[in-house]
Amino acid sequence: MSETLRQARFAELTTTELYALIKLRVDVFVVEQTCPYPELDGRDTEADTVHVWYERDGRPVAYLRVLTGPDGSARIGRVCTAADARGGGLAGQLLAEALAVVGDRPCELEAQSYLVDFYARYGFRAAGPEYVEDGIPHTPMRLAVS
């Protein structure tokens, strides 16, 4: 099977695309990880937010978003892969694409702690102590600047 890389700002998304992206996020974070939390946080609609995803047969199978902070820094979040698409390297490919969007800006993310080593392969380093959010250990991480 072949995946197609997609990228769009909120205003460029069709309602069908938006629905499918939110469904993937809810399926992973709310249903699978049993974390009832406000998935729709208002950040998706910000003019500088870039949604990046892979789709297969018209269905998103891996997703993340790149946010811009008030100081111009980047924040990667909502990184997820559909259960039936895991193990094929899509998350890594997606993260590489996100880093191209980030460019040379400072970048942070809040990693689920079991994924710290994964993000470290892309240059991220722990930037604070582990904490628990929605019952899941997380570690703040920052992209190491060379």
CSV table of C-alpha atoms in Angstrom, one decimal:
chain,number,residue,atom,x,y,z
A,1,MET,CA,0.0,0.0,0.0
A,2,SER,CA,1.1,3.5,-0.7
A,3,GLU,CA,0.6,6.6,1.4
A,4,THR,CA,0.3,10.2,0.2
A,5,LEU,CA,1.8,13.0,2.2
A,6,ARG,CA,-0.6,16.0,2.7
A,7,GLN,CA,-0.1,19.3,4.3
A,8,ALA,CA,-2.5,22.2,4.8
A,9,ARG,CA,-3.5,25.1,7.0
A,10,PHE,CA,-7.0,25.2,8.5
A,11,ALA,CA,-8.5,27.4,5.8
A,12,GLU,CA,-7.2,25.0,3.1
A,13,LEU,CA,-8.8,21.9,4.6
A,14,THR,CA,-12.1,20.6,3.3
A,15,THR,CA,-14.8,19.8,5.8
A,16,THR,CA,-14.3,16.1,4.9
A,17,GLU,CA,-10.6,16.3,5.5
A,18,LEU,CA,-11.0,18.1,8.8
A,19,TYR,CA,-13.6,15.5,10.0
A,20,ALA,CA,-11.3,12.6,9.0
A,21,LEU,CA,-8.3,14.2,10.8
A,22,ILE,CA,-10.2,14.8,14.0
A,23,LYS,CA,-11.7,11.3,13.9
A,24,LEU,CA,-8.2,9.8,13.7
A,25,ARG,CA,-7.1,12.0,16.7
A,26,VAL,CA,-10.2,11.0,18.7
A,27,ASP,CA,-9.8,7.3,17.8
A,28,VAL,CA,-6.2,7.3,19.1
A,29,PHE,CA,-6.2,9.7,22.0
A,30,VAL,CA,-9.7,9.6,23.4
A,31,VAL,CA,-10.9,6.1,22.5
A,32,GLU,CA,-7.8,3.9,22.3
A,33,GLN,CA,-5.9,5.7,25.1
A,34,THR,CA,-9.1,6.2,27.1
A,35,CYS,CA,-8.3,9.9,27.8
A,36,PRO,CA,-11.5,11.9,27.8
A,37,TYR,CA,-10.1,15.4,27.3
A,38,PRO,CA,-11.0,18.4,25.2
A,39,GLU,CA,-9.4,17.3,21.9
A,40,LEU,CA,-10.7,20.5,20.1
A,41,ASP,CA,-8.5,23.1,21.9
A,42,GLY,CA,-8.9,26.0,19.4
A,43,ARG,CA,-5.3,25.7,18.1
A,44,ASP,CA,-6.3,23.9,14.9
A,45,THR,CA,-7.8,27.0,13.4
A,46,GLU,CA,-4.9,29.4,14.1
A,47,ALA,CA,-3.6,30.9,10.9
A,48,ASP,CA,0.0,29.6,11.4
A,49,THR,CA,-1.0,26.0,12.3
A,50,VAL,CA,0.2,23.5,9.7
A,51,HIS,CA,-1.6,20.1,9.6
A,52,VAL,CA,0.6,17.4,8.2
A,53,TRP,CA,-0.6,13.8,7.5
A,54,TYR,CA,-0.3,10.7,5.4
A,55,GLU,CA,-3.4,9.2,3.9
A,56,ARG,CA,-4.0,5.8,2.4
A,57,ASP,CA,-7.0,5.3,0.1
A,58,GLY,CA,-8.2,8.8,1.0
A,59,ARG,CA,-8.1,8.1,4.8
A,60,PRO,CA,-5.6,9.7,7.2
A,61,VAL,CA,-3.4,7.1,8.8
A,62,ALA,CA,-0.8,9.3,10.5
A,63,TYR,CA,-1.1,12.9,11.6
A,64,LEU,CA,0.6,15.8,13.5
A,65,ARG,CA,0.3,19.5,13.7
A,66,VAL,CA,2.9,22.2,13.9
A,67,LEU,CA,1.9,25.2,16.0
A,68,THR,CA,3.5,28.6,16.2
A,69,GLY,CA,4.1,30.2,19.6
A,70,PRO,CA,3.9,34.0,20.3
A,71,ASP,CA,7.7,34.2,20.0
A,72,GLY,CA,7.7,32.4,16.6
A,73,SER,CA,8.9,29.1,18.0
A,74,ALA,CA,7.3,25.9,16.9
A,75,ARG,CA,5.5,23.2,18.8
A,76,ILE,CA,4.7,19.8,17.4
A,77,GLY,CA,1.7,18.0,18.8
A,78,ARG,CA,-1.1,15.5,18.3
A,79,VAL,CA,1.3,13.0,16.7
A,80,CYS,CA,-0.7,9.9,16.0
A,81,THR,CA,-0.9,6.8,13.8
A,82,ALA,CA,-3.9,4.7,13.1
A,83,ALA,CA,-3.7,1.3,14.8
A,84,ASP,CA,-3.8,-0.5,11.4
A,85,ALA,CA,-0.9,1.6,10.0
A,86,ARG,CA,1.6,1.2,12.8
A,87,GLY,CA,5.0,-0.4,12.4
A,88,GLY,CA,5.7,0.9,8.9
A,89,GLY,CA,7.7,3.9,9.7
A,90,LEU,CA,5.0,6.5,9.0
A,91,ALA,CA,5.5,8.4,12.3
A,92,GLY,CA,9.2,8.9,11.6
A,93,GLN,CA,8.5,10.0,8.0
A,94,LEU,CA,5.8,12.4,9.3
A,95,LEU,CA,8.2,13.8,12.0
A,96,ALA,CA,10.8,14.4,9.3
A,97,GLU,CA,8.3,16.3,7.3
A,98,ALA,CA,7.2,18.4,10.3
A,99,LEU,CA,10.9,19.3,11.0
A,100,ALA,CA,11.0,20.7,7.4
A,101,VAL,CA,8.0,22.9,8.3
A,102,VAL,CA,9.7,23.9,11.5
A,103,GLY,CA,12.9,24.9,9.7
A,104,ASP,CA,15.4,26.6,11.9
A,105,ARG,CA,13.0,27.7,14.6
A,106,PRO,CA,13.3,26.5,18.2
A,107,CYS,CA,10.9,23.6,18.6
A,108,GLU,CA,9.3,21.8,21.5
A,109,LEU,CA,6.9,18.9,22.1
A,110,GLU,CA,5.3,17.0,24.9
A,111,ALA,CA,6.2,13.3,24.3
A,112,GLN,CA,4.4,10.4,25.9
A,113,SER,CA,7.4,9.2,27.9
A,114,TYR,CA,7.6,5.8,26.2
A,115,LEU,CA,8.4,7.6,23.0
A,116,VAL,CA,11.3,9.7,24.3
A,117,ASP,CA,13.9,7.5,22.5
A,118,PHE,CA,11.9,7.8,19.2
A,119,TYR,CA,12.0,11.6,19.4
A,120,ALA,CA,15.6,11.6,20.4
A,121,ARG,CA,16.5,10.0,17.1
A,122,TYR,CA,15.3,13.2,15.5
A,123,GLY,CA,17.3,15.5,17.7
A,124,PHE,CA,14.9,16.1,20.6
A,125,ARG,CA,16.2,16.1,24.1
A,126,ALA,CA,14.4,16.0,27.5
A,127,ALA,CA,13.8,19.6,28.6
A,128,GLY,CA,12.2,19.1,32.0
A,129,PRO,CA,11.0,16.5,34.4
A,130,GLU,CA,8.4,13.8,33.6
A,131,TYR,CA,4.8,14.6,34.5
A,132,VAL,CA,1.5,12.8,34.3
A,133,GLU,CA,-1.3,14.1,32.1
A,134,ASP,CA,-4.6,12.3,31.6
A,135,GLY,CA,-3.0,9.3,33.4
A,136,ILE,CA,-0.1,9.0,30.9
A,137,PRO,CA,3.5,9.9,31.7
A,138,HIS,CA,4.8,12.7,29.5
A,139,THR,CA,8.3,14.3,29.0
A,140,PRO,CA,8.8,17.8,27.7
A,141,MET,CA,11.3,17.8,24.9
A,142,ARG,CA,13.2,20.4,22.9
A,143,LEU,CA,14.9,20.1,19.6
A,144,ALA,CA,18.7,20.3,20.2
A,145,VAL,CA,20.2,23.2,18.4
A,146,SER,CA,23.7,22.6,16.9
